[in-house]
XYZ file of C-alpha atoms in Angstrom:
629
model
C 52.129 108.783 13.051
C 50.092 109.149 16.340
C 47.510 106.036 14.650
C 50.957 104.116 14.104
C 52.126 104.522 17.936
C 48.474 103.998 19.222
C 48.411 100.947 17.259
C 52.217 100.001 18.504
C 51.266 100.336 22.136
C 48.069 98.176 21.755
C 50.106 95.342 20.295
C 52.641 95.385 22.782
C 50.170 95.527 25.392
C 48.574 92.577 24.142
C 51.253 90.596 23.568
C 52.765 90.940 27.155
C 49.900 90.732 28.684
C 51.105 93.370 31.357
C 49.435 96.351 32.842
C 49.937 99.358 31.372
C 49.542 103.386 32.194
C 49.427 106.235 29.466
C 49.204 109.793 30.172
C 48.950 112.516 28.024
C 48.889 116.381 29.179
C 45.545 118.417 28.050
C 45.600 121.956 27.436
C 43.242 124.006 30.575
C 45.274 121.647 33.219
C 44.084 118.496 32.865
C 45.788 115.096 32.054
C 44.119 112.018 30.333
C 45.087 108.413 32.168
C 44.330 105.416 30.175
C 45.015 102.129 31.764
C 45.130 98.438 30.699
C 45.864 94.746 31.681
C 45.139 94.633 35.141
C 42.752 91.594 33.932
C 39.679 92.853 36.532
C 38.207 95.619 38.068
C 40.337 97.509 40.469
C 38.881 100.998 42.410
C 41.883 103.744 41.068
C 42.307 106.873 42.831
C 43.791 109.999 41.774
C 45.686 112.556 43.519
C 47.834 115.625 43.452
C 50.513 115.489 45.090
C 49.123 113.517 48.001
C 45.710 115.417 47.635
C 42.685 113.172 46.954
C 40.909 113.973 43.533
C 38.561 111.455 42.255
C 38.292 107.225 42.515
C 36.736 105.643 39.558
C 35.904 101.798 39.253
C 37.883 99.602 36.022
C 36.482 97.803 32.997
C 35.685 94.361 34.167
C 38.697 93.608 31.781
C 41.124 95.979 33.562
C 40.955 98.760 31.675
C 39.570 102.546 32.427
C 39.903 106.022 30.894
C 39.721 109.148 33.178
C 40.204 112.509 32.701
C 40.840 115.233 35.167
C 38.402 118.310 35.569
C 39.431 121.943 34.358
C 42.409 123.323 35.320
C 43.302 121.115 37.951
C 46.988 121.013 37.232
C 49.300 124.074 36.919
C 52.505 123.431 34.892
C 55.112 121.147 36.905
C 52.974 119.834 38.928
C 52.860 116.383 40.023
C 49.612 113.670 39.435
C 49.887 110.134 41.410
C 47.546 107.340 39.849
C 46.857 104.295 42.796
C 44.983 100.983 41.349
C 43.955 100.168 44.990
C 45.327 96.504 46.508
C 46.857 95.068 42.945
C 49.510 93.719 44.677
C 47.623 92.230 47.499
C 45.830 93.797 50.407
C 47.045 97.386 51.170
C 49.830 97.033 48.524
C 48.614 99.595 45.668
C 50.379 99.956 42.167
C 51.379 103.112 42.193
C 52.296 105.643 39.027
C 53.142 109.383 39.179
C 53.514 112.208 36.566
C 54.428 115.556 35.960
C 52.072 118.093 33.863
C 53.597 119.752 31.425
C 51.573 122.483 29.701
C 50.770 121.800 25.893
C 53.639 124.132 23.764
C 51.085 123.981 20.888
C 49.358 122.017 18.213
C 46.592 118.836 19.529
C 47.072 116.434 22.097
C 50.075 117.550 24.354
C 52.698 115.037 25.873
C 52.033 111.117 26.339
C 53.395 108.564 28.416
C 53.552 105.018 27.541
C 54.696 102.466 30.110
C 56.595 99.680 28.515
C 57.482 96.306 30.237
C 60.486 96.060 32.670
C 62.534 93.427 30.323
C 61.719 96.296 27.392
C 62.833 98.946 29.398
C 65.772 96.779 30.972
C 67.060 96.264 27.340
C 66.585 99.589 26.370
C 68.681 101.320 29.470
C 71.437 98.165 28.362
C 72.017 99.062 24.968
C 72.238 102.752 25.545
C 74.910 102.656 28.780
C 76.626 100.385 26.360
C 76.326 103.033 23.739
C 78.181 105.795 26.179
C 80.473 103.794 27.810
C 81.505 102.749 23.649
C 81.521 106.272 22.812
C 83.811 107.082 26.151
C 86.070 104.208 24.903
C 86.892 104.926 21.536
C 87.562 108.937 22.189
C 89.054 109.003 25.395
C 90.027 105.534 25.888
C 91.624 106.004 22.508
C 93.304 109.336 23.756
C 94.493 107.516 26.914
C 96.127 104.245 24.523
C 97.813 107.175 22.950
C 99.502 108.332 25.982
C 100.040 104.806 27.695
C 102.509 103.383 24.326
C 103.727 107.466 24.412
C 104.957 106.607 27.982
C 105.801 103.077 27.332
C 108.054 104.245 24.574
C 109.484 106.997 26.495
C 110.840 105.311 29.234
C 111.927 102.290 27.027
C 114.110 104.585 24.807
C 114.668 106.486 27.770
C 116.813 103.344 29.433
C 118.014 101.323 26.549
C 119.515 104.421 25.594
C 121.722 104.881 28.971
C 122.210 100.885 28.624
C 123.884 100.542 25.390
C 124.601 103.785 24.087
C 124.867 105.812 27.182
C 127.293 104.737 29.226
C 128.300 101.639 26.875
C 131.962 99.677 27.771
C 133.064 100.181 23.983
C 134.608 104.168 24.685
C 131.811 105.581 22.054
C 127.872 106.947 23.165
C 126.868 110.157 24.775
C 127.974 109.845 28.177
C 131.846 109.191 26.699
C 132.043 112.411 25.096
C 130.481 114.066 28.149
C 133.136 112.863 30.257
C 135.630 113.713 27.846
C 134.289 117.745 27.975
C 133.953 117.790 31.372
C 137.801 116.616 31.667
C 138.533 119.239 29.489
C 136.663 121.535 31.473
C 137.242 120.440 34.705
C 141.292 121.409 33.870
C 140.259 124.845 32.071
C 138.182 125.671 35.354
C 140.230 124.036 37.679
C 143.764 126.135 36.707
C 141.774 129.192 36.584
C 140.476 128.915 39.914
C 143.529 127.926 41.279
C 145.117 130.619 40.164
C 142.904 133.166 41.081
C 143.397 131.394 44.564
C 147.139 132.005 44.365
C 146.823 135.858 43.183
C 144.457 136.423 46.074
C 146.455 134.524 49.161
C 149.939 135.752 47.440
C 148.446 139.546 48.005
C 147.783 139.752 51.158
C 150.643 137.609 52.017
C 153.027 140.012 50.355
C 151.396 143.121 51.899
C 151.406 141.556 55.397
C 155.062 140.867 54.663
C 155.559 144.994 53.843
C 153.894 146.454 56.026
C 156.083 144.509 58.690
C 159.127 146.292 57.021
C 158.082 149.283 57.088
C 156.095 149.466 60.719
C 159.464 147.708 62.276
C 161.599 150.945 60.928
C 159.200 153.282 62.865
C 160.809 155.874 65.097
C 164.516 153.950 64.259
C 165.489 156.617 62.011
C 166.496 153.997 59.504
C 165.074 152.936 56.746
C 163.297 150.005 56.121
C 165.074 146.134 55.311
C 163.667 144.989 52.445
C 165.298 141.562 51.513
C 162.609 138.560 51.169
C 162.140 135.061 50.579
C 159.360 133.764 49.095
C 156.627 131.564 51.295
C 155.817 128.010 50.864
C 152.253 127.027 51.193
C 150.240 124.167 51.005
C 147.364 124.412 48.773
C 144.425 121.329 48.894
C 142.932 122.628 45.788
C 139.181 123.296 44.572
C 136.725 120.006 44.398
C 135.008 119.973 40.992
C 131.027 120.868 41.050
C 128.452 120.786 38.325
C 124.721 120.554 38.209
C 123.423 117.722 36.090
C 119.851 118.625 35.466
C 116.675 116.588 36.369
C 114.437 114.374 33.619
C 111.762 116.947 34.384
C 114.006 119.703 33.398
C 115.380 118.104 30.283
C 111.490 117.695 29.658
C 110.636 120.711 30.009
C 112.685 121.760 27.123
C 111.046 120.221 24.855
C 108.040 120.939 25.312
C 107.435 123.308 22.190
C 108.621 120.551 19.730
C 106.108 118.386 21.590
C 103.164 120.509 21.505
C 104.076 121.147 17.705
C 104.268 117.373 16.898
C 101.227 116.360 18.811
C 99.050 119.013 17.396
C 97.996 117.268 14.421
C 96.375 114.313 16.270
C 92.578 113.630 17.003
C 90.328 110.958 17.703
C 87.270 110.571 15.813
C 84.315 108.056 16.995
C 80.563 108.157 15.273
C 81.377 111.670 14.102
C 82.421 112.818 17.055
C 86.641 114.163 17.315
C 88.266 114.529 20.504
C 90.981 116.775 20.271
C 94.876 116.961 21.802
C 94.919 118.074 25.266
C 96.082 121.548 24.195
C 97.510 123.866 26.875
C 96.716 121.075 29.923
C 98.570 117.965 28.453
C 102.791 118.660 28.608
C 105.363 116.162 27.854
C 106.387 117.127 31.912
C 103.287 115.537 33.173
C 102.418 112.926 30.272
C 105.390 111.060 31.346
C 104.278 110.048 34.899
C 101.327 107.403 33.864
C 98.469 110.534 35.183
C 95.584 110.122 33.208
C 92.197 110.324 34.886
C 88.794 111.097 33.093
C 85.739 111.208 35.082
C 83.749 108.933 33.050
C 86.334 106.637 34.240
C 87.961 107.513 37.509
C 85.549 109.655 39.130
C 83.323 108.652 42.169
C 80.410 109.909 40.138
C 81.187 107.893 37.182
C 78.089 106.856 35.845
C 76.209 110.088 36.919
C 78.303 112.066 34.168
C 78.103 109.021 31.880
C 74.031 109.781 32.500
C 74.859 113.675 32.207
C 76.421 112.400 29.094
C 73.384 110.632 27.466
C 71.005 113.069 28.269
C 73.142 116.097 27.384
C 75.228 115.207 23.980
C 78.658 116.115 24.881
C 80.498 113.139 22.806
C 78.325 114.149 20.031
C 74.765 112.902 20.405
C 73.060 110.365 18.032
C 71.365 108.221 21.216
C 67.821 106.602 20.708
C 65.546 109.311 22.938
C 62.207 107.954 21.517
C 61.216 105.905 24.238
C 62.265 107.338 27.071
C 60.679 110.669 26.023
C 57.441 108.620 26.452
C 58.187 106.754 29.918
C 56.552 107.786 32.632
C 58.639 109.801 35.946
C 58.433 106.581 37.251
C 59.772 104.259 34.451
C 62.427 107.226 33.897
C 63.407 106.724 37.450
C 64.291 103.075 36.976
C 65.821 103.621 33.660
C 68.329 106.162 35.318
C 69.329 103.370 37.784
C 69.616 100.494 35.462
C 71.561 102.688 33.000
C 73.792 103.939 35.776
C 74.280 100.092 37.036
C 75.447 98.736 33.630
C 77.721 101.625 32.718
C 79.846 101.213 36.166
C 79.879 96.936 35.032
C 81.137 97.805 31.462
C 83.633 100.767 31.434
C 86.488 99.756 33.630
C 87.441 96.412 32.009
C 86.486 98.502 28.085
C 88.563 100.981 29.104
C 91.300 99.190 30.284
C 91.648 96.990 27.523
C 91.368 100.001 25.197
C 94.383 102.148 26.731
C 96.379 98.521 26.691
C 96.512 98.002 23.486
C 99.482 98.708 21.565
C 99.610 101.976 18.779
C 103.198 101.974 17.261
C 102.594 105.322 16.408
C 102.979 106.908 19.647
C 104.923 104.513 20.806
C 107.883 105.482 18.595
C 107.404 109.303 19.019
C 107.429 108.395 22.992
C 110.773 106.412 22.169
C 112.588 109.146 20.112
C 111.538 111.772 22.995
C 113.083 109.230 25.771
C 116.311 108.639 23.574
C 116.626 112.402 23.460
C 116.805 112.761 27.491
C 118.503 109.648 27.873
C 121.260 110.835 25.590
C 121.225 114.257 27.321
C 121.131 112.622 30.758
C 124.258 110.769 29.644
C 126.046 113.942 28.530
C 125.401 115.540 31.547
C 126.382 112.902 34.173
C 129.563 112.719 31.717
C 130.216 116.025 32.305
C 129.898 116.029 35.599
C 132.310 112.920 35.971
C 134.485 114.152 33.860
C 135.302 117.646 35.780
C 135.297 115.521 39.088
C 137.958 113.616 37.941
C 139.724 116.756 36.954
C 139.267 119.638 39.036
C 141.056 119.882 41.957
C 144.300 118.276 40.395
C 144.001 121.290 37.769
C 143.373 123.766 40.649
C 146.351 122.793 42.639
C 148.377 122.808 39.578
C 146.800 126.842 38.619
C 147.854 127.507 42.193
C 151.358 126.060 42.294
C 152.290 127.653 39.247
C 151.530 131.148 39.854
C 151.884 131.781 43.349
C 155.424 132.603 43.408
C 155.010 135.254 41.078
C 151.786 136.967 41.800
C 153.384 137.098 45.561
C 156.814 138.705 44.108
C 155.320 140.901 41.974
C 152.810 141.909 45.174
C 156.134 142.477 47.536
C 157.294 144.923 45.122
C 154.628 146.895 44.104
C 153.268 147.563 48.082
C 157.320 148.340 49.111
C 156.927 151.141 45.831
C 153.675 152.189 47.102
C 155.065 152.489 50.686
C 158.058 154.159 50.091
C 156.792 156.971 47.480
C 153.479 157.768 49.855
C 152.193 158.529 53.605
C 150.636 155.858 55.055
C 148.419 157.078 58.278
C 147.462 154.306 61.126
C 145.328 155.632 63.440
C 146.010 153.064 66.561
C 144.012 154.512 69.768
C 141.608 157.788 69.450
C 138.463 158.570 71.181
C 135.745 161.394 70.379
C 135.453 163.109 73.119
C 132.838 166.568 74.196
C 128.962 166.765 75.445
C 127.217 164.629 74.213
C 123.614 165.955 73.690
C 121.933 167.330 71.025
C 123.409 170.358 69.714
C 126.706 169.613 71.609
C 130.047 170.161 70.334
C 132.533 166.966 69.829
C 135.765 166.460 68.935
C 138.864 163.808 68.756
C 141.660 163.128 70.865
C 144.148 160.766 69.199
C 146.347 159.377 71.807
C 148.526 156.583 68.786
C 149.215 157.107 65.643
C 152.007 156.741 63.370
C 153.134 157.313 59.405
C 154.611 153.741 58.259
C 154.911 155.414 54.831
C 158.219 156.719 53.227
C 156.589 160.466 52.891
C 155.735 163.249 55.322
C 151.886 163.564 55.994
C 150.478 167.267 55.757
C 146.989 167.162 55.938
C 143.645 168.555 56.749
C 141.632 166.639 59.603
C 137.934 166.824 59.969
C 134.677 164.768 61.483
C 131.701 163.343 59.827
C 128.554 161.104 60.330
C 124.751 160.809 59.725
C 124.441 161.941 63.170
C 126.815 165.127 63.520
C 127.058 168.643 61.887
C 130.810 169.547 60.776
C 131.666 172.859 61.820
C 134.102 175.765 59.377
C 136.595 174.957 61.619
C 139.568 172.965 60.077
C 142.937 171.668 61.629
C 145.937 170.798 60.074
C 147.814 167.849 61.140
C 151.899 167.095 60.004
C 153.460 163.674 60.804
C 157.035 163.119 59.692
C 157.520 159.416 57.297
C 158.428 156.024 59.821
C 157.444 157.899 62.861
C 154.490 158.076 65.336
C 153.370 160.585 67.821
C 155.416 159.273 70.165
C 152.790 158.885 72.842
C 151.789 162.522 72.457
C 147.906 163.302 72.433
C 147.219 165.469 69.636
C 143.823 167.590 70.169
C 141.423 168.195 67.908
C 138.617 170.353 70.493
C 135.638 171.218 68.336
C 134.901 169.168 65.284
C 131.267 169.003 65.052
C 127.641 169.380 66.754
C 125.717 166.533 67.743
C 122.555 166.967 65.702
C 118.835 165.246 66.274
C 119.976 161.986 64.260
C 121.738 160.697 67.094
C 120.416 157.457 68.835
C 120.531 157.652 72.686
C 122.218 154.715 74.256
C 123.473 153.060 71.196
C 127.040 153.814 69.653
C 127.037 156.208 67.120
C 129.785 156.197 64.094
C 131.910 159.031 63.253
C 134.554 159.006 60.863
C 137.624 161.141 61.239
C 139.229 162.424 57.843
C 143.283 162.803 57.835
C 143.554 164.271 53.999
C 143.198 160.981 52.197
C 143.027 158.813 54.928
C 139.634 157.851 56.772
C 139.269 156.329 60.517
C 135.806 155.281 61.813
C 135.292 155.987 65.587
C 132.237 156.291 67.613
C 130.434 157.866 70.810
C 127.574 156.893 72.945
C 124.954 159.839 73.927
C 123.547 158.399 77.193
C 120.130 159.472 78.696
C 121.652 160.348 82.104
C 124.148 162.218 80.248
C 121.268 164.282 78.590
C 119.284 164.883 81.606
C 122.320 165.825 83.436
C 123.615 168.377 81.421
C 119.748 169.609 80.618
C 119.341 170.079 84.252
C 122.765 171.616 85.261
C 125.344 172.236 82.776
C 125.001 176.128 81.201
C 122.992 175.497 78.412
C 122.256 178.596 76.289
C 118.285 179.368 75.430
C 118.677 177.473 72.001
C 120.383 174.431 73.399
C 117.627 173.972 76.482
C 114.879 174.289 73.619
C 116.578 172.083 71.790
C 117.441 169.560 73.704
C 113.938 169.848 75.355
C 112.229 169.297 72.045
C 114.559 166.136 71.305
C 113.150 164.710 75.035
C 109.485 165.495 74.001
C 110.171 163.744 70.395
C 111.410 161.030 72.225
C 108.355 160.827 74.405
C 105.773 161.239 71.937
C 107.867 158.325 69.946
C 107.626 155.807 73.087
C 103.640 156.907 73.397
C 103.179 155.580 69.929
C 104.456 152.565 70.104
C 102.971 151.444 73.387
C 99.567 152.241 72.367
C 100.149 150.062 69.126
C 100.615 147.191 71.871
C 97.307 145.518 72.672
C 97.997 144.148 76.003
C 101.589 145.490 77.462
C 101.441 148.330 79.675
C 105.247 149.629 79.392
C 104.729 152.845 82.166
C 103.011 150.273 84.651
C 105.012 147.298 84.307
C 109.021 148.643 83.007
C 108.390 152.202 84.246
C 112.390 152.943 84.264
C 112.754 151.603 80.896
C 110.828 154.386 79.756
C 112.053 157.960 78.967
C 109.505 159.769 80.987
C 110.179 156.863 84.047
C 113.941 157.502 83.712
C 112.890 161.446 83.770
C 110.299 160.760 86.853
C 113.675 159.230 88.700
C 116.156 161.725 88.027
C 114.360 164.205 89.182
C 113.231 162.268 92.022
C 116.963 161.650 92.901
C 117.395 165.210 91.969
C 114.550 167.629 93.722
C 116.867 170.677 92.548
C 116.695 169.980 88.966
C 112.074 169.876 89.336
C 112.358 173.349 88.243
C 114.386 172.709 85.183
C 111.928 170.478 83.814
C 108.838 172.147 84.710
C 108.162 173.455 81.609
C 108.725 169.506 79.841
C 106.107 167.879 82.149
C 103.144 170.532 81.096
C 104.100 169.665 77.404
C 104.285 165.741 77.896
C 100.852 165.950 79.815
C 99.417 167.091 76.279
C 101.194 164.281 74.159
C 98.870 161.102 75.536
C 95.673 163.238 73.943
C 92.316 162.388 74.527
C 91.449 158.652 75.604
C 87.557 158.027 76.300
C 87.275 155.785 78.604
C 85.509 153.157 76.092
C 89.013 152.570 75.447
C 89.688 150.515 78.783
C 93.669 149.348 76.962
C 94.656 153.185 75.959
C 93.177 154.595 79.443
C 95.266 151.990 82.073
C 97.921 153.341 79.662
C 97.599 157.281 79.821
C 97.018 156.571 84.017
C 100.429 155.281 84.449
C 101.577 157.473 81.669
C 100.346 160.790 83.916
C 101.290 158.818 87.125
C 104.896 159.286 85.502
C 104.803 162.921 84.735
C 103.527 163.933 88.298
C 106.137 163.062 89.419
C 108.071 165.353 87.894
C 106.130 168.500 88.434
């Protein structure tokens, strides 16, 4: 074999008449450089890298054999061959090549330069090779998918054209419309009569209660004759979501995957499969194909990839270029590269073109399906449009009167046979600070019910205590309290929940009957009655250790704060400012709170100077409570 491609290169040589350079790798790092057809004597120098080696002088017929002392070369590195001023005076013909250490057996690796219309042919029929491989799987593929689409949207439309929404009463959209008539009156009534039983009852119990509050303190009883209102209803407009191709799509996408499962596309024993999890009906629809031997800046670098690496399943002619030179490889690469980007766009293109009744009839019966659907839908939609609101104001007209009769006399029953408590004017009144005592003074109030009230009343709320004190409260039926405030002193204890300056809710219990009210717990309330008001021991520490909490609260968030500097820039919308200017105001009161400014001192901690943000703070911070002490 090695006489037959000795023999081989001769020939060629020969025949061309063309110079030629053969290396071949030598076990103990040398390479052997034979050269030929340079027709006289040249000098040739050798290098590594750009390191001089040796010059030699050629055959007088062009020709020369060298090889390189003892383990000049390590593997990878790089040997340039110059045949001094071939190309004219200073212009050298130039070679290079990388040594690659012997793997075993005699000789080691050879190069073999071959003419540029040899290796121009070669690089040709091999791009040609790829970019026929690339065709026939994905180009294939992509036909697929192009007559899938085509069909789609062609049995997509000629579906909604003469089927859909066809002038002969029959197709898809027909019946929809016919359903959604259907149920645009079932819907419509319904709604519309729901409308009526809600407007009738609170119409009717507007219309009792008027009864029964005008009979108050009259010492008759209530008149009770009615007519029946007449309102104008405009009725519910009809609304129904028709869904989106994409949606419709997407529900079939399991029947899709199932049916294209089964398809592949075979080239030179190679098989491309489906897309699998990546390729959905959703997207397949929208023309979005894109392969990067195809579409991809880098093209003809993966086609390259692609030769030299066997993804599409190998079988390429490696023979000769296993023997070119770095050089020659070089200028295959780029010739390869420059055919495949000339061939593959207009091969491709007239690939994915061409027609495959196959999948264009499974694309049709996929766009019939949605167009169909479409047309049901829109139907639908028309259909309860054209419906809806009639049917509404029909479900309303018909049941109003009744639901509102039969209203009027179950709330006149309900009135007459119970109490019914209306709390009109109350206020909680007491000290309000932690731990103090509240309670309610209710200056209106009346029973519009047909029944004497005898009840229990107590207070409650997330930010009270109720105390085991109860009160009873008696209200005759159809009277009020005639303007008489009835008292209720101590109800319950303010308790550490509440919010200072902010309304707090309370609700007042009369037996079965409930009455939201609320207070406001002021801070110049607190400090006043702190500093004056005759605490006992347990309130002061109390309310002392609310005012600390507070504090310590307030500290936390303004040291959270990068750059705002609440006790130097809003001092009084602090709590220790507003404390600083009470007692300020208030010299008498410095004693009181003596004992609060040594325990707010400690709150701030320890700030190290380091910390310029947290020390400007804790300055005005101390500023404030120096003032009190």
């Amino acid at each position: 074999m090695k006489l037959f491609m000795f023999f081989l290169t001769f020939i060629t040589s020969f025949a061309v008449s063309a110079q030629s350079l053969q290396f071949k790798n030598l076990d103990a790092g040398q390479v052997l450089v034979k050269g030929s057809g340079f027709n006289k004597a040249y000098d040739v120098n050798f290098y590594k890298y750009s390191d001089y080696l040796d010059q030699i002088k050629m055959n007088s017929n062009g020709s020369f054999s060298y090889t390189t002392p003892r383990n000049t070369f390590q593997h990878g590195n790089k040997m340039v061959v110059k045949v001094l001023n071939y190309n004219g005076s200073g212009n050298h013909y130039e070679r290079s090549w990388e040594y690659r250490k012997p793997t075993g057996g005699q000789g080691g690796e050879q190069s073999q330069e071959i003419p540029y219309e040899k290796l121009k042919n070669y690089a040709n029929q091999q791009a040609r090779t790829v970019a026929n491989r690339v065709v026939n799987t994905y180009g294939e593929r992509e036909k697929f998918k192009y007559n899938l689409v085509a069909g789609f949207w062609d049995g997509y439309e000629l579906y909604r054209l003469y089927n859909g929404r066809g002038a002969y009463g029959y197709g898809a959209y027909h019946k929809g419309l016919a359903n959604g008539r259907d149920i645009g009156k079932r819907e419509g009534y319904r709604k519309g009569r729901d409308a009526a039983s809600s407007e009738a009852t609170l119409s009717a119990y507007s219309a009792v209660k008027a009864k029964f509050v005008a009979a108050v303190d009259t010492g008759h009883s209530p008149e009770l004759s009615y007519s029946i209102p007449v309102v104008n209803y405009d009725g519910i407009p009809g609304d129904y979501y028709v869904p989106t191709v994409e949606e419709k799509l997407k529900e079939l996408e399991s029947d899709f995957r199932y049916k294209i499962s089964v398809y592949r596309w075979a080239y030179d024993d190679y098989v491309l499969d489906t897309w699998g999890n990546d390729w959905t009906l959703r997207r397949i629809y929208t023309y979005n194909g894109t392969y990067e031997f195809v579409d991809s800046w880098f093209r003809s670098d993966y086609a390259y990839d692609e030769w030299k690496d066997n993804r599409l399943g190998g079988k390429y002619d490696y023979n000769i270029y296993k023997k070119l030179s770095s050089d020659q490889k070089y200028e295959y690469k780029k010739i390869f590269k420059s055919i495949y980007d000339d061939v593959i766009d207009s091969k491709f293109y007239r690939k994915k073109t061409e027609r495959n009744p196959i999948a264009y009839a499974l694309g049709q019966n996929y766009g019939y399906d949605v167009g169909r659907e479409m047309a049901y839908q829109e139907g639908v939609r028309d259909g309860i449009l054209d419906t809806h609101r009639a049917s509404s104001i029909k479900g309303f007209e018909d049941n109003y009167a009744k639901f509102w009769e039969d209203s009027f006399i179950g709330y006149v029953e309900k009135f007459q046979n119970n109490p019914v408590l209306e709390v009109l004017d109350a206020n909680v009144v007491g000290l309000f600070i932690p731990t103090g005592e509240i309670g309610v003074t209710i200056k209106k109030m009346r029973n519009i019910g047909g029944v004497d009230f005898n009840g229990t009343a107590y207070l409650s709320g997330e930010s009270v205590d109720s105390v085991k004190k109860l009160y009873n409260l008696k209200l005759e039926a159809l009277t009020s309290n005639l303007g008489k405030e009835i008292n209720f002193d101590v109800m319950a204890k303010i308790n550490n929940g509440a919010k200072p300056d902010a309304k707090n809710v309370v609700t007042l219990h009369l037996g079965d009957f409930a009455f939201n009210l609320s207070y406001e717990m002021g801070w110049e309330n607190i400090l006043e009655a702190f500093a004056h008001d005759n605490l006992s021991s347990s309130q002061v520490a109390t309310v002392e250790s609310y005012l600390l909490k507070q504090v310590s609260a307030e500290w936390s968030t303004a040291i959270s704060t990068v750059k705002h500097n609440p006790y130097k820039s809003n001092p009084n919308e602090t709590l220790i400012g507003r404390v600083a200017n009470y007692v300020t105001k208030n010299s008498d009161s410095r004693e009181k709170f003596s004992d609060f400014s040594e325990k707010a001192k400690e709150i701030p901690g320890t700030v190290y100077k380091i910390q310029f943000a947290k020390a400007a703070k804790k300055k005005a911070y101390m500023n404030l409570v120096n003032k009190i002490q």
